[in-house]
Short mmCIF file of C-alpha atoms and ligand atoms in Angstrom, two decimals:
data_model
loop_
_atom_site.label_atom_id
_atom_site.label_comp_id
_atom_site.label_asym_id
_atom_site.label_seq_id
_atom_site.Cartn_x
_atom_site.Cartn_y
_atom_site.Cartn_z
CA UNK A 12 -22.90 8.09 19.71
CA UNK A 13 -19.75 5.77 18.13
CA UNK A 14 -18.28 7.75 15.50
CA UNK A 15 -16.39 5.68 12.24
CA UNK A 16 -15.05 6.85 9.49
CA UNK A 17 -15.80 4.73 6.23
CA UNK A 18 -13.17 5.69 3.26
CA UNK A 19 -14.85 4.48 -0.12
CA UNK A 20 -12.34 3.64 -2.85
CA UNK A 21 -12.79 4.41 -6.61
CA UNK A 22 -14.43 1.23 -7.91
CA UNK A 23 -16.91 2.17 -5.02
CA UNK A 24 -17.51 5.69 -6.38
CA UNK A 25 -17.15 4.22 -10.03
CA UNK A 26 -20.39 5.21 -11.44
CA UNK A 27 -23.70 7.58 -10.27
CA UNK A 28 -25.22 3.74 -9.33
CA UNK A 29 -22.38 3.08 -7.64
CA UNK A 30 -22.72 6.81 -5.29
CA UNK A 31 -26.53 6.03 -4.63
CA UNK A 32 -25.32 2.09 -3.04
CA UNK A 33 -22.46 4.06 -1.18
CA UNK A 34 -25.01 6.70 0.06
CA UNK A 35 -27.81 3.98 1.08
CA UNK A 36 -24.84 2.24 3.16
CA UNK A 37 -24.28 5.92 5.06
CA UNK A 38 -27.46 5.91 5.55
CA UNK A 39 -27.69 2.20 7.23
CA UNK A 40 -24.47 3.39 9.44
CA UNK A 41 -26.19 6.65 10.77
CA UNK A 42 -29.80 4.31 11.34
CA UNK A 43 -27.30 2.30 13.65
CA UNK A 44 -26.99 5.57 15.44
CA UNK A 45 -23.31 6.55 13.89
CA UNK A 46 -22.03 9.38 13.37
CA UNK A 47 -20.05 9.43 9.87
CA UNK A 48 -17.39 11.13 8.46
CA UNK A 49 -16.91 9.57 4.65
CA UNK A 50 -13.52 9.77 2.40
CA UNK A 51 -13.83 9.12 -0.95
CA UNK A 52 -11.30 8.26 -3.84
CA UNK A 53 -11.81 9.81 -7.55
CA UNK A 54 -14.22 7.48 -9.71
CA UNK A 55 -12.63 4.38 -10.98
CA UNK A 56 -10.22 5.25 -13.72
CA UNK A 57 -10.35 9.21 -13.01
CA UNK A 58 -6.85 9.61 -11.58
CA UNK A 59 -5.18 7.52 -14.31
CA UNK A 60 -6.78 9.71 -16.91
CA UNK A 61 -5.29 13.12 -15.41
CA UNK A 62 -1.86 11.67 -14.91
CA UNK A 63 -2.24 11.06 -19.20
CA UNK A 64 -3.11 14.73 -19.58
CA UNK A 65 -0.87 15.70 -17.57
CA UNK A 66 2.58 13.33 -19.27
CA UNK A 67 0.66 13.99 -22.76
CA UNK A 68 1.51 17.82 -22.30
CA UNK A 69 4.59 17.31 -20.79
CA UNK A 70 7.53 14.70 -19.81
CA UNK A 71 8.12 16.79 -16.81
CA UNK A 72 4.92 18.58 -15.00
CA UNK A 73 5.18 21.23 -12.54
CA UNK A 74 4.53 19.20 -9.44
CA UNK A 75 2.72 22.22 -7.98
CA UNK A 76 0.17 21.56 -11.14
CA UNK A 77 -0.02 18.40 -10.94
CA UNK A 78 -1.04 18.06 -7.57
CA UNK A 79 -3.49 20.67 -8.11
CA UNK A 80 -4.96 18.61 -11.28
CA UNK A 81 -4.85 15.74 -9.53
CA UNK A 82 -7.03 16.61 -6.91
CA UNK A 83 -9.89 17.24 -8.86
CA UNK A 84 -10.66 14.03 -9.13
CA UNK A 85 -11.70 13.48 -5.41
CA UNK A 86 -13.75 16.83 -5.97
CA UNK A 87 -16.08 15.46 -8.02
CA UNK A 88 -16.72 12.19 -6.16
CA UNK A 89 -17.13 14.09 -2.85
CA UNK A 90 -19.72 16.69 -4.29
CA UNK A 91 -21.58 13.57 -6.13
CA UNK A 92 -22.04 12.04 -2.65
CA UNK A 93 -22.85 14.75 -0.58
CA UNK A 94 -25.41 15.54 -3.47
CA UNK A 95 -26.85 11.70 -3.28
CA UNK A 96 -27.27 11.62 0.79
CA UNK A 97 -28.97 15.56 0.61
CA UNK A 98 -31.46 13.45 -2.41
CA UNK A 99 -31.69 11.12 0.26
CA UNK A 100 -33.12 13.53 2.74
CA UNK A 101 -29.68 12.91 4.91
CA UNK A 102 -27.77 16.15 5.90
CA UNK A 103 -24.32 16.07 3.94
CA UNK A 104 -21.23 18.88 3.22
CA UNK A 105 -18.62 17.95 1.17
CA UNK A 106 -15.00 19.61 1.80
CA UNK A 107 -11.42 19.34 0.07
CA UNK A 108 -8.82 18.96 2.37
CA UNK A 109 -7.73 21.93 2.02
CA UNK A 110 -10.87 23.39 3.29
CA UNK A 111 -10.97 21.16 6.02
CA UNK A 112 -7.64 21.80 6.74
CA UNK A 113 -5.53 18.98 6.31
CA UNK A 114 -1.52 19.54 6.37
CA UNK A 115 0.64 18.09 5.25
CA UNK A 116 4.79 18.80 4.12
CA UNK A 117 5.69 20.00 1.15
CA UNK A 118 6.50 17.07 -1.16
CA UNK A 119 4.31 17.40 -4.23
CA UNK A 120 2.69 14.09 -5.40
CA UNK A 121 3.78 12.03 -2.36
CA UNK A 122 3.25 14.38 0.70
CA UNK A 123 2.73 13.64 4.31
CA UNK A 124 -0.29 14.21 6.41
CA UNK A 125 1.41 16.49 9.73
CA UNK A 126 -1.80 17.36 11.41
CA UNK A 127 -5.90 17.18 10.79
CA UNK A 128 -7.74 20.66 12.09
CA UNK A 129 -10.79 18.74 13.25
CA UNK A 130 -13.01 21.81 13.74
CA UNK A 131 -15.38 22.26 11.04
CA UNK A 132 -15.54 18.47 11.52
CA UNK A 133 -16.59 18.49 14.98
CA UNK A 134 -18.98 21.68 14.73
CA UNK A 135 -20.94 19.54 11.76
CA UNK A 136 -20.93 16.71 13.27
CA UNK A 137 -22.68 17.67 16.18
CA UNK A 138 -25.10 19.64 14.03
CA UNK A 139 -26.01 16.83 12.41
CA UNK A 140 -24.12 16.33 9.19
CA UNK A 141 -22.63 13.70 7.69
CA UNK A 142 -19.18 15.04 6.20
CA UNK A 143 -17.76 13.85 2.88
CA UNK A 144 -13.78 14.86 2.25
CA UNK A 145 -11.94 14.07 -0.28
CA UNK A 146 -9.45 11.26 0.16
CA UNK A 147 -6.01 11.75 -1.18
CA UNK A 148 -5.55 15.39 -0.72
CA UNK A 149 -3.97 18.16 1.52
CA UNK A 150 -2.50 21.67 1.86
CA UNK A 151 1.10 22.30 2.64
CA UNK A 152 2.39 25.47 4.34
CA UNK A 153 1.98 27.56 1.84
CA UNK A 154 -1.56 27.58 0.88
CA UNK A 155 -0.82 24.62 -2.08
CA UNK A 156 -2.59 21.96 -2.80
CA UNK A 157 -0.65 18.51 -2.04
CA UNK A 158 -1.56 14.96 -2.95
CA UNK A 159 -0.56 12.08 -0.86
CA UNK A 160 0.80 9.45 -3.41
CA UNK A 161 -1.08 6.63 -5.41
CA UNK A 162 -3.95 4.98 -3.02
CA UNK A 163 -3.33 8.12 -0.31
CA UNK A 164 -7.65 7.99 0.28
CA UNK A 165 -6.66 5.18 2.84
CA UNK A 166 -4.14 7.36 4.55
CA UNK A 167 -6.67 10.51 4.57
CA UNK A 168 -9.21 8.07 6.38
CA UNK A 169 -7.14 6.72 9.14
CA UNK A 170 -5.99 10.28 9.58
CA UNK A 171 -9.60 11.70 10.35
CA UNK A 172 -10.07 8.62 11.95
CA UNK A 173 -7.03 8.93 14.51
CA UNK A 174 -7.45 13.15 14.74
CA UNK A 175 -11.82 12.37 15.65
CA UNK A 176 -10.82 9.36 17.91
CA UNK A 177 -13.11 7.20 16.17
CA UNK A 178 -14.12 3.27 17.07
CA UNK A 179 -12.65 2.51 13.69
CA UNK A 180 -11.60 3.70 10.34
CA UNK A 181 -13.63 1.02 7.98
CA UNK A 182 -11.67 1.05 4.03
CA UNK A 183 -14.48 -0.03 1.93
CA UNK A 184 -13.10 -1.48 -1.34
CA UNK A 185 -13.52 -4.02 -4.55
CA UNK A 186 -12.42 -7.12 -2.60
CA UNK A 187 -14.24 -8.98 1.04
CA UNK A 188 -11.15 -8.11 3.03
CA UNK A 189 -7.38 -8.77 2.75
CA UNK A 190 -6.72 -11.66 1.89
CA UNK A 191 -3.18 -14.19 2.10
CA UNK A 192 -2.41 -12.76 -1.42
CA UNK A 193 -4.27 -10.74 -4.08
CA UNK A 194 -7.28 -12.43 -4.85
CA UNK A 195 -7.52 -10.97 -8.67
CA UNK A 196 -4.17 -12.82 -9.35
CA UNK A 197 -4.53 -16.11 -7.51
CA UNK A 198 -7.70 -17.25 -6.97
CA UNK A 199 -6.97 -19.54 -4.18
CA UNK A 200 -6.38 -16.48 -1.91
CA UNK A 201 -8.25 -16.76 1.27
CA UNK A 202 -9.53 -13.79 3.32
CA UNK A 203 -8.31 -13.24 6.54
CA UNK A 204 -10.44 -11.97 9.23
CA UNK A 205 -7.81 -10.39 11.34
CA UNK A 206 -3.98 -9.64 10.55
CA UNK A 207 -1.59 -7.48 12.72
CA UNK A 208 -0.65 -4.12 11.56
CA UNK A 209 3.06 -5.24 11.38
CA UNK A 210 2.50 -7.70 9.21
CA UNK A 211 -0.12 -5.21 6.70
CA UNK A 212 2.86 -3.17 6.99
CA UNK A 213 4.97 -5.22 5.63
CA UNK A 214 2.49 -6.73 2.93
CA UNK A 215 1.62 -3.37 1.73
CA UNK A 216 5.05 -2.32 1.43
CA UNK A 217 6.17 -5.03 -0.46
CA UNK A 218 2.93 -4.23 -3.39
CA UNK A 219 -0.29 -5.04 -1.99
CA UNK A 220 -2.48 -2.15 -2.52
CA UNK A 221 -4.95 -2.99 -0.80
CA UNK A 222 -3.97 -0.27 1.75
CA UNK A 223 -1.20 2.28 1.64
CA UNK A 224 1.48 2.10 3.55
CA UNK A 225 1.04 5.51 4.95
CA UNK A 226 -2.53 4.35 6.25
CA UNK A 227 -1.00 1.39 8.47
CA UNK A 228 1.85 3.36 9.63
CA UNK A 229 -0.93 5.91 11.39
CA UNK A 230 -3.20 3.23 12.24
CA UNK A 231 -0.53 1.43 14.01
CA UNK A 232 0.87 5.18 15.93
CA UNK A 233 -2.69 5.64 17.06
CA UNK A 234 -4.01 2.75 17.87
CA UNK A 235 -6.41 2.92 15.46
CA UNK A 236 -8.74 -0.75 13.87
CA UNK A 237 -8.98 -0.67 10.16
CA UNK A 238 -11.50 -2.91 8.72
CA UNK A 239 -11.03 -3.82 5.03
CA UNK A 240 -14.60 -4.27 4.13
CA UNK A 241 -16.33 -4.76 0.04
CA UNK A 242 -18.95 -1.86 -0.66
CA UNK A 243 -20.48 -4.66 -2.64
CA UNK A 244 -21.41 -7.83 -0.44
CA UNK A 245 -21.94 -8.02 3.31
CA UNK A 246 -19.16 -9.39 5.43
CA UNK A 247 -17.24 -9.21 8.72
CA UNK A 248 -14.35 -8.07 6.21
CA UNK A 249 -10.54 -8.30 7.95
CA UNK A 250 -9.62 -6.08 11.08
CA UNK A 251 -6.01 -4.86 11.35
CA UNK A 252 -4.88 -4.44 14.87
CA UNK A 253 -2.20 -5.81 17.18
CA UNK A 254 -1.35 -8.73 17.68
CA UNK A 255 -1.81 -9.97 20.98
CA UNK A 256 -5.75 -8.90 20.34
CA UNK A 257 -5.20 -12.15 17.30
CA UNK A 258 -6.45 -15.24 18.53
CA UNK A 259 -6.22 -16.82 14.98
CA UNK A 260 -2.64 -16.79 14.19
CA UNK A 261 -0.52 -18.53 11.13
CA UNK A 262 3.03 -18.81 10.79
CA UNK A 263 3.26 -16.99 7.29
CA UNK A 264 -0.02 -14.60 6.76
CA UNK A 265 0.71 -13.41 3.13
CA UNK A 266 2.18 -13.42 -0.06
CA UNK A 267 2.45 -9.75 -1.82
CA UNK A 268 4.51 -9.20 -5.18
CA UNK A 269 5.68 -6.31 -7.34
CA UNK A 270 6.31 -6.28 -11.00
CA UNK A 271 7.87 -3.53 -12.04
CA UNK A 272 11.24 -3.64 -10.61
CA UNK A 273 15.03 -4.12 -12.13
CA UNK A 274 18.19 -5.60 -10.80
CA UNK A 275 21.92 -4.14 -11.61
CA UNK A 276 24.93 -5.91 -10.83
CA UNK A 277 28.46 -4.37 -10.99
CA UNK A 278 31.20 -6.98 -10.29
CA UNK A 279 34.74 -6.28 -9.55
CA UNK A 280 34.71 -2.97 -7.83
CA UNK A 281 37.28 -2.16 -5.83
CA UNK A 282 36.75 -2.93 -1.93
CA UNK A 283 37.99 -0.40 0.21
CA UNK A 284 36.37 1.49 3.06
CA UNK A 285 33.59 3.84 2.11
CA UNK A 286 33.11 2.09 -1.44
CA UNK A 287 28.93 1.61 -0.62
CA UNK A 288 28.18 4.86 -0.06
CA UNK A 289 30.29 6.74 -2.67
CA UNK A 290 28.21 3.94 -5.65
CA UNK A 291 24.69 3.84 -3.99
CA UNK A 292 25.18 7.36 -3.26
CA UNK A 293 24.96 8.87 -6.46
CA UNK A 294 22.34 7.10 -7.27
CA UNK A 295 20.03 8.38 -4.03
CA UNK A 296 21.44 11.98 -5.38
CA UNK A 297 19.79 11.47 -8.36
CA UNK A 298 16.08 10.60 -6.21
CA UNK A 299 15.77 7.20 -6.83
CA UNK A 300 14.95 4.37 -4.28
CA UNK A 301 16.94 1.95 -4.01
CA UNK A 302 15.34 -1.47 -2.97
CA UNK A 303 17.34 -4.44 -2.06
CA UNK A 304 21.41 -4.13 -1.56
CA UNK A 305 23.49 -7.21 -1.47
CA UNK A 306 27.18 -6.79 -1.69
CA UNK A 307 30.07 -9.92 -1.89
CA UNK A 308 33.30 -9.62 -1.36
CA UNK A 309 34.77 -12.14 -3.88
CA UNK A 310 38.51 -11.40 -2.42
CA UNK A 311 40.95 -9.24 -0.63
CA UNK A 312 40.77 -6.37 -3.34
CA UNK A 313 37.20 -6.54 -5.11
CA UNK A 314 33.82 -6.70 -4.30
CA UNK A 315 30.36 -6.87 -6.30
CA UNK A 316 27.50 -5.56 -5.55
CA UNK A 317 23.83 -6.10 -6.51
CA UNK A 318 20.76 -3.90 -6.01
CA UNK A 319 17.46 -3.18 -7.42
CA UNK A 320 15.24 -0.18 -8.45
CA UNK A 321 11.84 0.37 -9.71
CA UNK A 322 11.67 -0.32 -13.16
CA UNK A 323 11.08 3.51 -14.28
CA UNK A 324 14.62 4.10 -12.82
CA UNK A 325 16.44 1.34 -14.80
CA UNK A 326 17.55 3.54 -17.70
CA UNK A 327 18.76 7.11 -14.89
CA UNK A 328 20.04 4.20 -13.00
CA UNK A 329 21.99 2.43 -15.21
CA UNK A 330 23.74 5.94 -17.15
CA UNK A 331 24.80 6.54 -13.56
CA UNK A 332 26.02 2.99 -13.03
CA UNK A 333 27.99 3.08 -16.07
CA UNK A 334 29.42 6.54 -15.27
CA UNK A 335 30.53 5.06 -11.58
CA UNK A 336 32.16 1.96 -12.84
CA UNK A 337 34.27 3.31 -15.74
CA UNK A 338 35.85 5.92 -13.05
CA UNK A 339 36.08 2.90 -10.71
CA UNK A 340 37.62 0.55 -12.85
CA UNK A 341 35.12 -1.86 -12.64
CA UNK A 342 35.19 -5.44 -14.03
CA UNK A 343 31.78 -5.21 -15.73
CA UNK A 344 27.93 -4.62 -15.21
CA UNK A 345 24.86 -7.13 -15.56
CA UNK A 346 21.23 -6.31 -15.42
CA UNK A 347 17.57 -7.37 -16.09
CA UNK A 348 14.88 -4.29 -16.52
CA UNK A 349 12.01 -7.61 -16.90
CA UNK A 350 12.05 -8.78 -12.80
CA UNK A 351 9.77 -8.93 -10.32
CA UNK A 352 9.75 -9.24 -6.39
CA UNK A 353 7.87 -12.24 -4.05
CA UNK A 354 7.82 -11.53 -0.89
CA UNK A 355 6.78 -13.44 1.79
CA UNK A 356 5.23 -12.34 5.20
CA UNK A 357 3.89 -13.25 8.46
CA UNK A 358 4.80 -13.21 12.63
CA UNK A 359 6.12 -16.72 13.13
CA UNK A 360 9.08 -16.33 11.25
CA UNK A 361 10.71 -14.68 14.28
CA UNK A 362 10.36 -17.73 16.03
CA UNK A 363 10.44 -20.37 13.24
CA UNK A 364 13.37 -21.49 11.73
CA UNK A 365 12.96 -23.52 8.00
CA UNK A 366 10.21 -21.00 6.77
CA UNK A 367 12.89 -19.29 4.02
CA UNK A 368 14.44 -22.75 3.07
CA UNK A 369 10.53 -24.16 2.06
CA UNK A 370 10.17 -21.01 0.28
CA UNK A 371 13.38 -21.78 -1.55
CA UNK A 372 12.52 -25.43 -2.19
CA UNK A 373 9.15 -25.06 -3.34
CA UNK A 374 9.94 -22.50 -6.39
CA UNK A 375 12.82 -24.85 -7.32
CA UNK A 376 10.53 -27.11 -7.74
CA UNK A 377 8.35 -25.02 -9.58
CA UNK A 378 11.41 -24.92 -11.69
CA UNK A 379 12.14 -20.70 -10.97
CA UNK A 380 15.85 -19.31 -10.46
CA UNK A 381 15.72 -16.65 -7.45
CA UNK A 382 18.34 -13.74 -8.40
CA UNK A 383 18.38 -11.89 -5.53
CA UNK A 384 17.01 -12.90 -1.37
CA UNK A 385 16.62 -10.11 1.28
CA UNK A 386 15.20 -10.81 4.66
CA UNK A 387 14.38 -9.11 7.49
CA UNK A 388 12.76 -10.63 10.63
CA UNK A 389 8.80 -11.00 9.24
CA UNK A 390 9.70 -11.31 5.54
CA UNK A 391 11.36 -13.15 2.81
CA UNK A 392 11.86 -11.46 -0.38
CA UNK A 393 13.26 -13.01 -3.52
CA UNK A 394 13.93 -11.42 -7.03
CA UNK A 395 12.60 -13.75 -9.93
CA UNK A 396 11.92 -13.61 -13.77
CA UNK A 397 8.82 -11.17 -13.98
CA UNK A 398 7.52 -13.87 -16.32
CA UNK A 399 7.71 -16.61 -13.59
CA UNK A 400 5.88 -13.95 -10.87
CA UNK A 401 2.36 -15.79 -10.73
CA UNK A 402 3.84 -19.48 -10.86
CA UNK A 403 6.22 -18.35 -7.71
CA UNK A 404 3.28 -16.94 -5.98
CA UNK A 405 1.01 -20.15 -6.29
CA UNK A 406 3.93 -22.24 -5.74
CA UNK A 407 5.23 -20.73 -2.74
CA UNK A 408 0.74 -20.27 -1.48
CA UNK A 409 0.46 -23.57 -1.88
CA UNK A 410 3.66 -24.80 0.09
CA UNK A 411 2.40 -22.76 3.19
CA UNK A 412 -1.13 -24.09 2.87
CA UNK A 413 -2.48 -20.82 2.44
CA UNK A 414 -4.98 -21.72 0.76
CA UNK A 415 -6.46 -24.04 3.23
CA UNK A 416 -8.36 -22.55 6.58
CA UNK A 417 -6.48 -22.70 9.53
CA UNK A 418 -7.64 -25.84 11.83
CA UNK A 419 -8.87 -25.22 15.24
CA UNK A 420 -5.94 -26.32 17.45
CA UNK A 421 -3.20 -25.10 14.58
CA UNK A 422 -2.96 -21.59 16.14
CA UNK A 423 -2.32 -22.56 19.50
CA UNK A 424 0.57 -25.20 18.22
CA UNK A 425 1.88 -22.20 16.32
CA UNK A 426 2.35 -19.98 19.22
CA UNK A 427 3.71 -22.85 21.57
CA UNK A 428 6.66 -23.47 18.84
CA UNK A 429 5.20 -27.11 18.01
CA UNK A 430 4.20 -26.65 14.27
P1 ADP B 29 -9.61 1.01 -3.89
O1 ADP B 29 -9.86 1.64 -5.21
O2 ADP B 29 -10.87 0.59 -3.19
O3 ADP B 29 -8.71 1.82 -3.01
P2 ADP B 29 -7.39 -0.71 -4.61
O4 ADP B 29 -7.41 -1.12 -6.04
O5 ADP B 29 -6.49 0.39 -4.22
O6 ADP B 29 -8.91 -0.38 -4.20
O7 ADP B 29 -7.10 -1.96 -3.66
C1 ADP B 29 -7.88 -3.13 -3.77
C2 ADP B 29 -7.16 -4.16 -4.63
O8 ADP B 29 -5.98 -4.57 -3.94
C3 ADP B 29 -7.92 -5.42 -4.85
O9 ADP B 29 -8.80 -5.32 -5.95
C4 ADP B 29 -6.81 -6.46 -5.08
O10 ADP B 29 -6.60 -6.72 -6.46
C5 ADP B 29 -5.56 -5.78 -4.56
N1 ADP B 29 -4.82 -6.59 -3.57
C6 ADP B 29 -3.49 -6.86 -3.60
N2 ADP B 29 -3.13 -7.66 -2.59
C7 ADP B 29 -4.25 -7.91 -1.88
C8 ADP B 29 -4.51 -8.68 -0.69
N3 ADP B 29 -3.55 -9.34 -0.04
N4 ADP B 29 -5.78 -8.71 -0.24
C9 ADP B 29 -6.77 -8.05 -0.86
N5 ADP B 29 -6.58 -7.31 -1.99
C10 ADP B 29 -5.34 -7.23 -2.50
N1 LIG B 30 -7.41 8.62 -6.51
C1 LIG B 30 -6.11 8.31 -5.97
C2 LIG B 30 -5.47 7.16 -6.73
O1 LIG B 30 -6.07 6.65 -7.66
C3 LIG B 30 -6.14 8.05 -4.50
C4 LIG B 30 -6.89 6.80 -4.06
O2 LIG B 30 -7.67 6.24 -4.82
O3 LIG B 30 -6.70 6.39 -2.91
O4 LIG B 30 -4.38 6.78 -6.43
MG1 MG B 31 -6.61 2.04 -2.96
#
């Protein structure tokens, strides 16, 4: 009997309605002769609200707490299902993940699955039960409860999925599928029934939530399908897998954006050996990502530099900036707290030249500066005016056609180098 894990999200868990539809669909999987293990997220809205206790009481909580506050939240949806499948006559236990003995490292509020214990999993399973665990959610090494980061229920289902060898780890959530860019933002956005699990890494890196990172990262190590599926309407959804197992493919598969990011500029810094690391340094001391680096050396004896950081850095960032460049002797700083990021995604860039230069040319046309490019060899990003973030993402959709479906022969022209 196939075995799949199904991870429901929290719009899917949203309300007791919404737990009877998720328990029917269970159901329908186990009538198919499944066997199920379900993860759930914490019911729409639930994990936002304990963060807001939790920065109400204090500006700094005790990440050991807030983990273990967190947590609840995937508590209650878990026992809620497992409830609605018993009402349902359908064998169910519900487990945290520290009970079913998830582990994971010890960074509080962003920690790392390191291994999945799948007994009590595979002793229920064969007794019958359908398991419910609680996305999101781990123990470390010393007994604590960890959580994995914003949208970790994804990574929790691949997990169980890779540690049970199952067919396939199916993410049920609020949209049909992935889609060539977030549907809620521009409409146009067409789903995409397969997409390789380089380029979901990429997209979901670069802000699409759709998965976390984490999840694609496993999927990809193990070999594992996800299929992005909507609790709410029937569908083939989109598989992520490799790509040679892609017979559909397009030169640029997605647009993903972020909009809470900030650039800093420091010009006229002195350029001598070692200069990088002793600047971008301080500011990794202090924990906080850096994003994009460009540097330009603007003659024999200075150098500026530009890089960005998530916008609830900018103000740590920019004391330490300002620290850096007085001691430097720095010509002067510029920066913009109100940016955003566009990136740009898919396979046949490494064999297409003229995909960045279109990107370029169609949001000058659409009349947007681009602060800051980085590329790498599947993506384009540029740094624009947060403001201008949804006119650059139509502009740049429509210029790759993205919103029309791919013709029959298109694919195969793709992969010979023709189009
Ligand atoms: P869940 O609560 O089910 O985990 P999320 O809110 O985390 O759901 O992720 C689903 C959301 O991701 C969608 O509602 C959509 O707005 C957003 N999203 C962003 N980019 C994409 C994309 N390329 N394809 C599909 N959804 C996307
Ligand atoms: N409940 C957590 C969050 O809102 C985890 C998840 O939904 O995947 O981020
Ligand atoms: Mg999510």
């Amino acid at each position: 009997m196939a075995l799949i894990v199904q991870k429901f999200g929290g719009t899917s868990v949203g309300s007791l309605e919404r737990i009877q539809h998720v328990a029917d669909k269970v159901i329908k999987a186990r009538e198919k002769g499944h066997q199920v293990v379900v993860v759930v997220s914490a019911m729409h809205g639930e994990t936002d609200r304990l963060i807001k206790l939790a920065n109400a009481l204090t500006s700094e909580p005790n990440p050991r707490e807030y983990d273990m506050l967190l947590a609840t939240g995937e508590q209650v949806s878990m026992a809620l299902l497992a409830m609605a499948l018993n009402a349902k006559n359908c064998p169910a236990r519900s487990y945290t993940g520290l009970q079913i003995g998830i582990h994971t490292d010890d960074f509080h509020t962003k920690a790392r699955i390191l291994n999945v214990d799948t007994t009590i999993l595979l002793k229920e399973l064969a007794e019958g039960y359908v398991i419910v665990v609680a996305g999101f959610q781990g123990v470390n090494t010393r007994g604590d409860i960890t959580t994995l980061g914003r949208g970790g229920s994804d990574t929790t289902g691949v997990a169980l999925a890779a540690a049970l060898k199952a067919e396939e780890c199916q993410i049920y959530t609020d949209v049909e599928g992935v889609y060539t860019t977030d549907p809620r933002v521009i409409k146009e956005a067409m789903l995409l029934s397969h997409i390789s699990f380089e380029e979901m890494l990429e997209l979901s890196s670069l802000g699409a939530k759709v998965l976390q990172m984490r999840s694609v990262e496993i999927a990809a190590h193990h070999n594992m399908p996800i299929r992005v599926l909507s609790t709410f309407t029937e569908g083939e959804g989109t598989l992520v897998t490799f790509e040679d197992k892609i017979m559909q493919k397009r030169l640029v598969s997605g647009i993903a954006f972020s909009h809470e990011e900030a650039i800093i500029s420091i010009f006229g810094v002195p350029n001598r050996a070692g200069i990088e690391g002793e600047i971008l340094g301080m500011v990794s001391d202090a924990n906080i990502e850096i994003d994009m680096i460009a540097q330009n050396a603007t003659g024999n004896s200075a150098t500026d530099f530009t890089f960005t950081v998530q916008r609830k850095d900018f103000k740590n960032t920019m004391s330490i900036i300002e620290k850096i460049s007085k001691k430097l002797g720095a010509a002067s700083i510029k920066s913009n707290a109100q940016v955003a990021k566009l990136s740009l995604v898919g396979l046949g860039m490494r064999s297409h030249a003229g995909v960045a230069s279109k990107m370029f040319k169609a949001l000058g046309e659409a009349d947007i500066n681009i602060l800051m490019i980085t590329t790498s060899e599947i993506k384009i990003s540029v740094v624009i005016d947060e403001k201008m973030l949804e006119r650059g993402a139509r502009a740049v959709h429509e210029a790759f056609e993205l919103d029309k479906k791919l013709l029959e022969n298109e694919s195969a022209e793709i992969e010979a180098g023709n189009l």
